[in-house]
Coordinates of C-alpha atoms in Angstrom, one line a residue:
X1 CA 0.3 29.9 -14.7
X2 CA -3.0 30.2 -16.5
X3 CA -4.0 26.9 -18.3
X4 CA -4.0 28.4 -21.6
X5 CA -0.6 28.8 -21.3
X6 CA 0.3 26.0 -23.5
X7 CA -1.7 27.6 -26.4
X8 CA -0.5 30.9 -25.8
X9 CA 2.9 30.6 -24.3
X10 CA 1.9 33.6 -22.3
X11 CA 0.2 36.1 -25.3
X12 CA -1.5 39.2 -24.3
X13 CA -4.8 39.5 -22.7
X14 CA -6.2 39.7 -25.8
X15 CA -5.5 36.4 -26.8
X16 CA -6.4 34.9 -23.6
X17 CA -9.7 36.5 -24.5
X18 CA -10.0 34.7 -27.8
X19 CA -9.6 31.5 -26.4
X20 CA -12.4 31.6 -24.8
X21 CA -14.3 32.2 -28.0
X22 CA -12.2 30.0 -30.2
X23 CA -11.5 26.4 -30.2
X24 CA -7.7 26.9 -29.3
X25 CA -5.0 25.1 -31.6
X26 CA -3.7 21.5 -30.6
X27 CA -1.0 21.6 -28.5
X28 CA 1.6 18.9 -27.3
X29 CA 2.4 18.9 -23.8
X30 CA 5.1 17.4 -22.1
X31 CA 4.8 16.6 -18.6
X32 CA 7.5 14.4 -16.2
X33 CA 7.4 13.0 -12.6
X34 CA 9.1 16.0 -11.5
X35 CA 7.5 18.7 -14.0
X36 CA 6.8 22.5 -12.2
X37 CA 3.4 23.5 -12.9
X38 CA 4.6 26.4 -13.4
X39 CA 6.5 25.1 -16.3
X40 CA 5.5 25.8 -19.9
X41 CA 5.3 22.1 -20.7
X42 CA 7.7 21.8 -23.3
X43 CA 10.6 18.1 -24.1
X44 CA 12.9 20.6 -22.3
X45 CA 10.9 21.7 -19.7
X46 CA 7.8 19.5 -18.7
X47 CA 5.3 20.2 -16.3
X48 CA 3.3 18.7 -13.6
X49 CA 0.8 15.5 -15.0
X50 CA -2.3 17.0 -12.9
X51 CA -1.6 20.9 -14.8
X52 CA -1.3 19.1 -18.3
X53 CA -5.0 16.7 -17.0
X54 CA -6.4 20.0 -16.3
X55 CA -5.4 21.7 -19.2
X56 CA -6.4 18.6 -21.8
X57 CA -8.8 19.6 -24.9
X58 CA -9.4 17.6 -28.1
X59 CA -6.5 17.3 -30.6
X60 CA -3.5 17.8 -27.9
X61 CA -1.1 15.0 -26.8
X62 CA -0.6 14.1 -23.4
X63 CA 3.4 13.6 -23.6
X64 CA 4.6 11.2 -20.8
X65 CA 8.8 11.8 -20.2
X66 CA 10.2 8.9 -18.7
X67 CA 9.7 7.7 -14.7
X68 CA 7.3 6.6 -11.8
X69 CA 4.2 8.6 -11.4
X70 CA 2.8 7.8 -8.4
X71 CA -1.0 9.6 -8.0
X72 CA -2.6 9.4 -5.1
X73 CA -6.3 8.3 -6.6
X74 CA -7.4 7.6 -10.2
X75 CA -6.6 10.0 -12.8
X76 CA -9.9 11.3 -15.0
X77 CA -10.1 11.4 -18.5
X78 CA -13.9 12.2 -19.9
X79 CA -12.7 14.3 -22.5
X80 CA -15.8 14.3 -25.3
X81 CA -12.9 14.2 -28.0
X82 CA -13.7 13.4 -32.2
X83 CA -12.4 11.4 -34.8
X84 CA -11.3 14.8 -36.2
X85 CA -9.2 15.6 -33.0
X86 CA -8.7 13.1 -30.9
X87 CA -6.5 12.8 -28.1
X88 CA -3.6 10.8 -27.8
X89 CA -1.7 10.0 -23.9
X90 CA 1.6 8.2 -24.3
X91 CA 5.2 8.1 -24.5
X92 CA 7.0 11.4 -25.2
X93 CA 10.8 10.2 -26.2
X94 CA 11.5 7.0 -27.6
X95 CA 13.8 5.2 -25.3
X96 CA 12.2 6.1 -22.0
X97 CA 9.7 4.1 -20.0
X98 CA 6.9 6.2 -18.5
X99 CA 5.4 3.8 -15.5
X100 CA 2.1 5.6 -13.8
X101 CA 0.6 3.9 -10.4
X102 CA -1.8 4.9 -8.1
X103 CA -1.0 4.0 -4.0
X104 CA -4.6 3.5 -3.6
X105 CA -7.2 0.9 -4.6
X106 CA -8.6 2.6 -7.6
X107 CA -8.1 2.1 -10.9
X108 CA -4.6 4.1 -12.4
X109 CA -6.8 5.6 -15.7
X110 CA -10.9 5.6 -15.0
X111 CA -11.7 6.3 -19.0
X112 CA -15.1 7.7 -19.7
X113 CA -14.5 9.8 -22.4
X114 CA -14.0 9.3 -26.7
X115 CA -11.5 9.1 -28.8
X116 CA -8.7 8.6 -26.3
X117 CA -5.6 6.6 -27.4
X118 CA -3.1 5.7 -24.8
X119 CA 0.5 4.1 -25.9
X120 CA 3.7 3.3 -24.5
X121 CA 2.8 3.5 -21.3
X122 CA 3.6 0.9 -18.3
X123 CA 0.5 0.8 -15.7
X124 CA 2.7 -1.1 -12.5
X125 CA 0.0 -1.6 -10.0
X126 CA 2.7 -2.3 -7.5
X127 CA -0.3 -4.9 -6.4
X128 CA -2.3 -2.1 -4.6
X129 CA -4.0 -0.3 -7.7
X130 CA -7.5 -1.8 -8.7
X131 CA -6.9 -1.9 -12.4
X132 CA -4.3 -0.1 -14.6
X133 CA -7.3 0.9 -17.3
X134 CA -11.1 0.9 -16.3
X135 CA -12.8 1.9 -19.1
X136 CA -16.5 2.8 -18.4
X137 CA -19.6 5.0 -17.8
X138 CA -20.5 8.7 -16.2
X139 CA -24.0 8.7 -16.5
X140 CA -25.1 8.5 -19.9
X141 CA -21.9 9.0 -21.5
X142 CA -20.3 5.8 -22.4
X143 CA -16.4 5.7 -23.5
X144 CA -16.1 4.6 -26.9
X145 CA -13.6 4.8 -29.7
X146 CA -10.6 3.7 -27.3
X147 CA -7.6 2.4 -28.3
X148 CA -4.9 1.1 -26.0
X149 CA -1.7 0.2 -27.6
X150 CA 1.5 -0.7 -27.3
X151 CA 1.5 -0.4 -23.0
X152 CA 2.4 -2.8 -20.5
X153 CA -0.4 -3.4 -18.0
X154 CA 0.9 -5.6 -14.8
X155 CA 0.6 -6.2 -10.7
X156 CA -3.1 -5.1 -10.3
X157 CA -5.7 -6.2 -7.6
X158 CA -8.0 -6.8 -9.8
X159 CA -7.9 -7.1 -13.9
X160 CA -5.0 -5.5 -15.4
X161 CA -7.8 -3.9 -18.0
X162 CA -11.3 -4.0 -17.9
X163 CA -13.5 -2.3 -20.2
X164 CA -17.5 -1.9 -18.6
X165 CA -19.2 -0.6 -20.8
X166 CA -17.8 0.6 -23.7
X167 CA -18.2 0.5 -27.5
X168 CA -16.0 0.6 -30.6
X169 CA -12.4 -0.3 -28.1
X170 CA -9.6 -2.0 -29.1
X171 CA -6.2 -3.3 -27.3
X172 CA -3.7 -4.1 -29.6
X173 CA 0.2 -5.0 -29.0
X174 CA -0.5 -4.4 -25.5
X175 CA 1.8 -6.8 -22.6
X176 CA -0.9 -8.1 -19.8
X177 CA 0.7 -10.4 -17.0
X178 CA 0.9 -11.1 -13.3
X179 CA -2.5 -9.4 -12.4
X180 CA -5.4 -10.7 -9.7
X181 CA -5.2 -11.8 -6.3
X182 CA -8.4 -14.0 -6.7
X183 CA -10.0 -16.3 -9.9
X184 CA -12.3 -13.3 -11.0
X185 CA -9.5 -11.0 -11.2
X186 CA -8.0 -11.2 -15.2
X187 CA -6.0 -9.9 -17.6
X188 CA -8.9 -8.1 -19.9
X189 CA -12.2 -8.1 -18.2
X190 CA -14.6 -7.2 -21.4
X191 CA -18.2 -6.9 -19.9
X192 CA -21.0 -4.9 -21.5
X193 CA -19.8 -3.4 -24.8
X194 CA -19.8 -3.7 -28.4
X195 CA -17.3 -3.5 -31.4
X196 CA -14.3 -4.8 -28.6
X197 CA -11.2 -6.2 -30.4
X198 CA -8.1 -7.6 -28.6
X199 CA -5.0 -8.8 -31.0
X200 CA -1.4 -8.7 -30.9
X201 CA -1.1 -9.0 -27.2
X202 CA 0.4 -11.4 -25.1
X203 CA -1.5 -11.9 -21.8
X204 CA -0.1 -14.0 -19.3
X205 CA -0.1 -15.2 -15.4
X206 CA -3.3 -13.8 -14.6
X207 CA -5.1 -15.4 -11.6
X208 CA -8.0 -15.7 -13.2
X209 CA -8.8 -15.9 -16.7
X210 CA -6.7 -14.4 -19.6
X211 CA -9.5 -13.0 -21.5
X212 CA -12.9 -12.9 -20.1
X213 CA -15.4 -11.3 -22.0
X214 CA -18.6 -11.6 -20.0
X215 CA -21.4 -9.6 -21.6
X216 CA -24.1 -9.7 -18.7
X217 CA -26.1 -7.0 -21.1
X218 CA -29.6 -7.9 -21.1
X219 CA -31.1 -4.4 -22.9
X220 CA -29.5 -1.8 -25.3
X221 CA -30.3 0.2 -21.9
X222 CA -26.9 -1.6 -20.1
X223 CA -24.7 -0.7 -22.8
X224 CA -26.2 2.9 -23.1
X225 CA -26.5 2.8 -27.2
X226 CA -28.4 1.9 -29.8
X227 CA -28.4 -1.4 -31.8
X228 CA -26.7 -0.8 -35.1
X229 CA -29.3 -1.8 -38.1
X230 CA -27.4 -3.9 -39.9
X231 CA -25.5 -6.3 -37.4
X232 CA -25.8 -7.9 -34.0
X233 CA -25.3 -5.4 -30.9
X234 CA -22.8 -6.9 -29.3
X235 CA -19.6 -7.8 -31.2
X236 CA -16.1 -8.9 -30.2
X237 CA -13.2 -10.0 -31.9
X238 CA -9.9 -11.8 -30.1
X239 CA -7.2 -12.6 -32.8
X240 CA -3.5 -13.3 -32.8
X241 CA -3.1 -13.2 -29.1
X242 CA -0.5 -15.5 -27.3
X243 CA -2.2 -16.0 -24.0
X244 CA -0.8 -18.5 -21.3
X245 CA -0.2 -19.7 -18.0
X246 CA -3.1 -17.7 -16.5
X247 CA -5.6 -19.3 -13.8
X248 CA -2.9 -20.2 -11.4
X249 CA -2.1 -18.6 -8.0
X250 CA 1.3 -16.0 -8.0
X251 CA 3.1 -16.9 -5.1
X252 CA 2.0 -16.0 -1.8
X253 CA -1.5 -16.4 -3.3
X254 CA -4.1 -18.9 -2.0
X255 CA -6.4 -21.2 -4.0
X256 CA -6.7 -23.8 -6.9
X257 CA -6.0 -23.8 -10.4
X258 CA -9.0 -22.4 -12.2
X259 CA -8.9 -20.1 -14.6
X260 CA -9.3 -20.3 -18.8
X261 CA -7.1 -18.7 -21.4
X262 CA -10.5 -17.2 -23.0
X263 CA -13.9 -17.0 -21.8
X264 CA -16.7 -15.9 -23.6
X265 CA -19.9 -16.2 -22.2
X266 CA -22.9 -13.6 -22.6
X267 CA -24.4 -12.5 -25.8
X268 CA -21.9 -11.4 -28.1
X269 CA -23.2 -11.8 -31.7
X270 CA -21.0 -13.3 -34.0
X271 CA -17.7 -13.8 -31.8
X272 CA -14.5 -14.2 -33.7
X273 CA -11.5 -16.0 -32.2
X274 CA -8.6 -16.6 -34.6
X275 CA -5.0 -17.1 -34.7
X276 CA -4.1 -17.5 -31.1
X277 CA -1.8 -19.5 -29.4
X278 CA -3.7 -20.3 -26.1
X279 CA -1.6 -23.1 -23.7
X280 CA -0.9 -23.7 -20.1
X281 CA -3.5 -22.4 -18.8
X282 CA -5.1 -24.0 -15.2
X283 CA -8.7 -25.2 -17.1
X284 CA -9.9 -24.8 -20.4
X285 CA -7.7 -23.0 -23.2
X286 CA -11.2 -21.1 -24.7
X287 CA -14.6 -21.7 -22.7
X288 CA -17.7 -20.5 -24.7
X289 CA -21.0 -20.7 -22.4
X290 CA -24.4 -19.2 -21.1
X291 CA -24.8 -15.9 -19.1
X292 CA -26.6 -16.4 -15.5
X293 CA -28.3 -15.6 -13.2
X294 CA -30.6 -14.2 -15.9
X295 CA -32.5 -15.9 -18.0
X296 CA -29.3 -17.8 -20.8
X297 CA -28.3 -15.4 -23.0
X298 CA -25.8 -17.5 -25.4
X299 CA -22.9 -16.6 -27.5
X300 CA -24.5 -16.3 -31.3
X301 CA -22.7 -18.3 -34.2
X302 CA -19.3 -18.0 -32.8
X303 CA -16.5 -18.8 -35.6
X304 CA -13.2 -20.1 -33.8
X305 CA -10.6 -20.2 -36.3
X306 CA -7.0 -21.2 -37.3
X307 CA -6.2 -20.8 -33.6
X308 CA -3.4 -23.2 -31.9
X309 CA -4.7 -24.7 -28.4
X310 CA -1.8 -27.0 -26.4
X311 CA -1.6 -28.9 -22.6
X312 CA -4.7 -26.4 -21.0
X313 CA -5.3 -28.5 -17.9
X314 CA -8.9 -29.5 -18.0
X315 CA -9.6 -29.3 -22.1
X316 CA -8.5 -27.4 -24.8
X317 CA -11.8 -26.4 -26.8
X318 CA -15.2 -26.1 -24.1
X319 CA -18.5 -25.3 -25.9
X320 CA -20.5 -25.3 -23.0
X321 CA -23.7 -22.8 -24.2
X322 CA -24.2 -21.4 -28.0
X323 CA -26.4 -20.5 -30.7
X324 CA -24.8 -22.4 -33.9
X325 CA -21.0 -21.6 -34.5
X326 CA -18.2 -23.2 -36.8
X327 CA -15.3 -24.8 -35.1
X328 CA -12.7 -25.0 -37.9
X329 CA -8.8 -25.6 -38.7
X330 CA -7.6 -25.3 -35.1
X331 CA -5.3 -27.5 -33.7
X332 CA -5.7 -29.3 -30.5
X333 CA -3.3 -31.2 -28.3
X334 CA -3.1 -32.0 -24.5
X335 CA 0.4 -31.9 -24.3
X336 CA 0.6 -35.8 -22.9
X337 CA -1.7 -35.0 -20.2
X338 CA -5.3 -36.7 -19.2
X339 CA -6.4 -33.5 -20.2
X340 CA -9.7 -33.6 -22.6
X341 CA -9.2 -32.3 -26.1
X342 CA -13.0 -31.1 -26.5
X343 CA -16.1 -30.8 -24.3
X344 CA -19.5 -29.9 -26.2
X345 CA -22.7 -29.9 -24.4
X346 CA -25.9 -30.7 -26.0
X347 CA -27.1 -26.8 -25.7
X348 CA -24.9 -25.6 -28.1
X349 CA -27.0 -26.6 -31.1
X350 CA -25.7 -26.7 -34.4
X351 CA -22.2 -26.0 -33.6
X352 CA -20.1 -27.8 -36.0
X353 CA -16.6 -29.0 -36.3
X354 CA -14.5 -29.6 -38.9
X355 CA -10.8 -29.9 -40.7
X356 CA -9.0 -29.8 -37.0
X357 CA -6.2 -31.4 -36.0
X358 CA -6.5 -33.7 -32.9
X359 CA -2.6 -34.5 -32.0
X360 CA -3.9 -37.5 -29.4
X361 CA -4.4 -41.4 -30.8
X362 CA -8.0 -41.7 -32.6
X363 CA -8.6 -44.1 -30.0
X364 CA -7.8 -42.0 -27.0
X365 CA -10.6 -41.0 -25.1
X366 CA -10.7 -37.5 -24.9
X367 CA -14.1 -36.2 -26.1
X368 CA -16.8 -35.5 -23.8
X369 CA -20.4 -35.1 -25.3
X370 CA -22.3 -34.1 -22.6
X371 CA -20.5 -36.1 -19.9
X372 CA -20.4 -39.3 -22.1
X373 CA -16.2 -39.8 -23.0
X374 CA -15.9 -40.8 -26.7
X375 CA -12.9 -41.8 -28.9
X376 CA -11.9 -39.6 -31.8
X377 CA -13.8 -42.4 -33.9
X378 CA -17.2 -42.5 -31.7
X379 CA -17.0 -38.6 -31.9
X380 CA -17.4 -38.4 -35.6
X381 CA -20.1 -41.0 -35.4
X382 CA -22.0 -38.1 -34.3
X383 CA -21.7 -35.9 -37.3
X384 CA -18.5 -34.0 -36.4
X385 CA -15.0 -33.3 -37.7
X386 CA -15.3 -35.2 -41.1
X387 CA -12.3 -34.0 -42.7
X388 CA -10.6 -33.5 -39.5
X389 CA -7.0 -35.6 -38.4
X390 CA -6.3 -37.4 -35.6
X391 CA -3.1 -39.3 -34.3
X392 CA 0.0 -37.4 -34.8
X393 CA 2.4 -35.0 -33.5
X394 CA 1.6 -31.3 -35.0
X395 CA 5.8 -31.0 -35.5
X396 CA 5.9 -27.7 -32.8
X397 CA 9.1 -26.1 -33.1
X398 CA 9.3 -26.2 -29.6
X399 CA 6.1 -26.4 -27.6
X400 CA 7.9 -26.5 -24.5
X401 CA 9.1 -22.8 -24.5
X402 CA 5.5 -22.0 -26.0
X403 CA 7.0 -21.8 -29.2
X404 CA 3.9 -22.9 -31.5
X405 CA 4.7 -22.4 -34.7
X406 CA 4.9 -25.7 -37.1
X407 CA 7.8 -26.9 -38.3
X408 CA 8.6 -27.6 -42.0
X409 CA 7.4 -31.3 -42.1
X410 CA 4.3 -30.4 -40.0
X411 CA 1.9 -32.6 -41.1
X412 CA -0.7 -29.6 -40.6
X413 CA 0.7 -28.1 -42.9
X414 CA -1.7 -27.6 -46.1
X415 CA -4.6 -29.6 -44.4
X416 CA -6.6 -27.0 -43.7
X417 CA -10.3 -25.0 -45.8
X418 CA -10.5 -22.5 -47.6
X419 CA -14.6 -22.4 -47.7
X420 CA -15.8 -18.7 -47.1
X421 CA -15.6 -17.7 -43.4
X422 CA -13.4 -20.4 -42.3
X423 CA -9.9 -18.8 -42.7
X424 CA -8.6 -16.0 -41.2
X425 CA -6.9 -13.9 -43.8
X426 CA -3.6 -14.0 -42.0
X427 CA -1.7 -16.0 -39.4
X428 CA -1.0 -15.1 -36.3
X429 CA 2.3 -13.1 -37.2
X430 CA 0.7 -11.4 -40.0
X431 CA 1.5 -13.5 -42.8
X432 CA -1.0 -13.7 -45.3
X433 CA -2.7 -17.2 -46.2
X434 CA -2.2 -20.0 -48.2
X435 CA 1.5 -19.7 -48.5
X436 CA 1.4 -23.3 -49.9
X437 CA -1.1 -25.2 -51.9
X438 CA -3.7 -24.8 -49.1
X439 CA -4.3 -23.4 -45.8
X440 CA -2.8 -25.0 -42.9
X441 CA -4.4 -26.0 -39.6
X442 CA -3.5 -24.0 -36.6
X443 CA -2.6 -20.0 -36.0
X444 CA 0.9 -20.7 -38.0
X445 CA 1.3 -20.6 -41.1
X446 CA 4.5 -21.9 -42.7
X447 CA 6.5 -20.1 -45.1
X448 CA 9.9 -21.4 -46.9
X449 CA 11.4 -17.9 -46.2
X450 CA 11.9 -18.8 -42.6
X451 CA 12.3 -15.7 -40.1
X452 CA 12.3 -13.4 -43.2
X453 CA 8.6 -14.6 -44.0
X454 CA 6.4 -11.8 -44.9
X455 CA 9.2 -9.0 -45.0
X456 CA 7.9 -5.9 -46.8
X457 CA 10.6 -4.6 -49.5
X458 CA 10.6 -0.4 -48.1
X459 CA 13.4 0.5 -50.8
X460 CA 16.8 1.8 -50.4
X461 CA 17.8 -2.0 -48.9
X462 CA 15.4 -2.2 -46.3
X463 CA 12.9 -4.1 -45.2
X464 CA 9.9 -4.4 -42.8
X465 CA 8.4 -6.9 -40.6
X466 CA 5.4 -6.8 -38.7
X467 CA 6.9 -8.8 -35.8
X468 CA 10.6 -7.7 -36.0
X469 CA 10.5 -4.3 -37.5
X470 CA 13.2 -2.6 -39.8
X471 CA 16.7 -4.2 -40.7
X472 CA 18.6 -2.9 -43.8
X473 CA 20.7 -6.7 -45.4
X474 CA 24.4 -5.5 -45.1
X475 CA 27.7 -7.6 -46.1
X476 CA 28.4 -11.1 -45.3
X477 CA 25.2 -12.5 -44.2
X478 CA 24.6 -9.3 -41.8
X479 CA 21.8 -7.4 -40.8
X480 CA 21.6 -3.7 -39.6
X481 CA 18.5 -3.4 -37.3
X482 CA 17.0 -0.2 -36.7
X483 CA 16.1 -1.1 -32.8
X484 CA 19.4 -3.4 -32.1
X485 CA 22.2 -2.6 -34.5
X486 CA 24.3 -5.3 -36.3
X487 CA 23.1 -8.9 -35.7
X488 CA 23.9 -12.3 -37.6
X489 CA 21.3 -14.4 -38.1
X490 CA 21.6 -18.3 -38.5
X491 CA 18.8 -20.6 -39.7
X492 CA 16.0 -19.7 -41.7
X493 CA 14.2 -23.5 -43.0
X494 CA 11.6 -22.4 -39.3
X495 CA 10.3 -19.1 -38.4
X496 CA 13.1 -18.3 -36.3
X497 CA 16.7 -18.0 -35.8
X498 CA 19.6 -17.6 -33.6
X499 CA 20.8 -13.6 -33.9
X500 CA 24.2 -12.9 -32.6
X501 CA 23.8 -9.6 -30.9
X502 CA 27.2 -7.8 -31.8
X503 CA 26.3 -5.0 -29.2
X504 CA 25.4 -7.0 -27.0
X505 CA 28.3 -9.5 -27.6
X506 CA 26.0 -12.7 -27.2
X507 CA 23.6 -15.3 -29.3
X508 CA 19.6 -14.6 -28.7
X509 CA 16.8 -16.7 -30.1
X510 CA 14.1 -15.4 -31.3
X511 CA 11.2 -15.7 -33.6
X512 CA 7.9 -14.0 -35.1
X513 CA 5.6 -16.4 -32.2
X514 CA 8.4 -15.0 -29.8
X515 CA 10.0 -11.4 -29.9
X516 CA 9.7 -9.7 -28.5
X517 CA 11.3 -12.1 -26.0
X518 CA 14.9 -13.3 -26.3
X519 CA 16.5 -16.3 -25.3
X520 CA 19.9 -15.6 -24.1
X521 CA 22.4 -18.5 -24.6
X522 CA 25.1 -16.9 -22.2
X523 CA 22.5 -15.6 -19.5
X524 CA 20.6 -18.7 -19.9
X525 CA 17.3 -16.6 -19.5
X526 CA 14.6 -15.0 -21.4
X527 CA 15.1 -11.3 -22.1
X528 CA 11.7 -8.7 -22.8
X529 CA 13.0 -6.1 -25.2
X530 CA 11.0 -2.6 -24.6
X531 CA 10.0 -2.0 -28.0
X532 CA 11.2 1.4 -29.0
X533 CA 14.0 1.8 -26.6
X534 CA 16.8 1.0 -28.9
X535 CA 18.1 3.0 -31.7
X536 CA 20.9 0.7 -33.2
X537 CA 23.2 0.8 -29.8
X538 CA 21.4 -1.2 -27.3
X539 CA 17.8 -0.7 -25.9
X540 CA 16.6 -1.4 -22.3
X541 CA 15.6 -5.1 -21.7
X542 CA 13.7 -6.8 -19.0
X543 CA 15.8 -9.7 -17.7
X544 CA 13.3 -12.3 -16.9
X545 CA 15.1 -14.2 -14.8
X546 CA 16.2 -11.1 -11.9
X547 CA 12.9 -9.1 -12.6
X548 CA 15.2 -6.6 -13.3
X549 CA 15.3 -4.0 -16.3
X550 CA 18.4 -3.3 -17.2
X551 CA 20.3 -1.4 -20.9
X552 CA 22.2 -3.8 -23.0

């Protein structure tokens, strides 16, 4: 079978001819562990993953039909696609789970091309693969104008993703856990690049860090581009992430505890980190510092905003090394532990915070100022956090099952700024700020309308939300999802309810700082929906407490 096939579906020699002089037509084509090459690589009858590879041009889609591909080495995609046809590698058939691997220690995807997206995908390292996504370099070309989305990246080596160099890439609703066998292995390694955005993901049990983006760029030469003229180089973005428990060894795994939620050390210009929940990680919850052995090269004016830090084990905030930066309407609290709420070191000059919330006793202390412990009081006797609070709970809905979101008597609630560039224009579920008289402190913010907060009226009876989809209101306090069928929801004065799932036959938690995980009463575990799998009568969930994936 030629690899025009898919264009031509076998035309005349003629045809063949003109493809050669022709850009050929975009083409979808389908391919499944099992495909023929020989096959025409259509939903009925894939073919073979390498054939399809081969065959790739800009504008087709890479269709991946359910099941394990196992590859032997890394799989190549340098494809020198366009915003006009780009190329898209994902999920061919809603309710299957497409898992690709390698069985040796490479990465699964080496990426070196442009304008690749990839989504719906699961890369299962099986804990021999070096990373699911390395997104890089050949030469002079550097990859750029990737997005990875929607995919499930777990059981690597090394990082679960790590993008070095590349420009203009974003991860976005992406599922990052249980990757690393040493502190240097994360969850997204970002290290020479620009224009890098990680949001909507939840990135957890990493050995090392959750997000480190290490920009060891010393020269437009290391990233292989140009400066653009009217901003910094060397930009990155992290917003409405929920990034936990990494730094700590998986079992069977030797060392400490010592990795950080987020890292950002290099020269980024102008970092952004908003709307995150960032807790229970082994050190700090976000680290900003220096680049060695160079010569520093420090963060530039970092903004860290509306962002929701809880018990990190050695401090929740760390400015360690930066040039300026605004600190401004987080919330910080240690959980009950010894553990510091900020450290700030001298070198960062002219970083300033203000209107946070501090959950600990003003007296507590639990400042450090370059090794010196201060009080909440002694702290603002040094020109910081003017309008900030101090001394009270932050009313979590239920911190303890990372469920950060502020209950209705929060006392965060409304005490945050609105001065330009200190509030993100949203929370960390999507809902659009103030919702009350003023902003509140912290990622959440609170809405009377409960779980329904936000929902977008689509006509014809139903609605849409960016964290639970579609769901059409029926009869008698009922509502028809389009993923999971009929479900009753009770409780609606917090952002999140109890559903009973009548498919399922069983009451499941849930919540827009939680699905898509749900708390099963009956099973007495959490339960990982597959987004996509379910079309009103069940949908494949990942029982949390076997490992196992299973169709309810």
């Amino acid at each position: 079978m030629s690899l025009v096939s898919f264009r031509t579906g076998g035309a005349a020699v003629a045809a063949f001819c003109l493809a050669f002089t022709h850009q050929a037509a975009a083409v979808d084509i389908f391919v499944s562990p099992t495909g023929s090459a020989a096959a025409p690589g259509t939903l009925s009858s894939p073919t073979s993953f390498d054939t399809a590879l081969a065959s790739l041009r800009p504008g087709d889609r890479l269709l991946l039909r359910g099941g394990t591909y196992v590859f032997p080495t890394s799989k190549i995609f340098d494809h020198a696609a366009t915003a006009a046809q780009p190329i898209f590698v994902g999920r061919a058939v809603a309710g299957e789970v497409p898992i690709v691997r390698t069985t040796s220690p490479d990465p699964t995807f080496l990426v070196s091309g442009a304008y690749i997206t990839f989504q719906g995908l699961v890369f299962d390292g099986n804990d021999v693969a070096m990373e699911g996504l390395l997104c890089t370099s050949t030469g002079t070309d550097v990859s750029h104008d990737i997005t990875i989305l929607e995919c499930d990246i777990t059981k690597h080596w090394g990082s679960g993703l790590r993008m070095s160099p590349t420009r203009r890439t974003s991860v976005r609703r992406c599922h990052i856990y249980q990757n690393g066998q040493t502190r240097l292995d994360h969850g997204i390694y970002a290290g020479a690049g620009d224009d890098i955005t990680i949001e909507d993901c939840s990135i957890w049990g990493n050995r090392g860090w959750g997000v480190h983006a290490y920009n060891d760029a010393i020269s437009e030469i290391d990233v292989g581009f140009s400066k653009p003229p009217d901003r910094g180089w060397i930009n990155l973005t992290v917003r409405r992430n929920r990034i936990h428990g990494n730094g700590f060894p998986r079992p069977g795994q030797s060392g400490g505890n010592e990795g950080s939620g987020i890292v950002v050390s290099g020269q980024w210009d102008d970092p952004l980190v908003e709307n995150n929940f960032v807790y229970d990680n082994a050190t700090y919850g976000l680290n900003i510092e220096s680049f060695d052995p160079y010569p520093p090269r420090n963060p530039v004016r970092p903004i860290v905003r509306n962002n929701t830090f809880y018990g990190n084990r050695a401090a929740q905030l760390a400015i360690v090394h930066a040039e300026g930066g605004w600190i401004v309407n987080n919330i910080c609290d240690n959980g009950g532990t010894a553990a510091a709420l900020v450290f700030l070191a001298s070198s960062s000059g002219n970083t300033s915070f203000d209107f946070n919330f501090y959950a600990q006793a003003a007296s507590a202390v639990l400042f450090d100022l370059d090794g010196a412990s201060l009080s909440f009081v002694e702290w603002r006797s040094h020109g910081q956090d003017a309008n900030s609070l101090a001394g009270q709970s932050p009313g979590f809905v239920d911190a303890g099952q990372g469920n950060l979101h502020l209950s209705g008597n929060s006392p965060a609630i409304d005490r945050g700024t609105s001065l330009t560039g200190a509030v993100a224009a949203d929370d960390i579920d999507g809902l659009s700020r103030p919702q009350g008289a003023a902003v509140d402190m912290g990622a959440d913010e609170v809405s009377a309308a409960g779980w329904r907060a936000g929902a977008v009226d689509m006509g014809n009876g139903w609605k849409w939300l960016p964290w639970f989809g579609y769901y059409f209101d029926a009869a008698g306090g009922w509502i028809y999802h389009a993923e999971h069928g009929f479900m009753y929801p009770v409780g609606t004065s917090i952002p999140s309810a109890w559903f009973w799932h009548s498919h399922m036959g069983a009451w499941l938690w849930t919540g827009n700082g939680t699905y898509p995980f749900l708390w099963s009463a009956s099973r007495q575990t959490w339960l990982w929906y597959y987004r996509g799998t379910g079309h009103g009568s069940g949908g494949f969930f990942h029982n949390v407490a076997t490992a196992e994936t299973v169709w309810l």
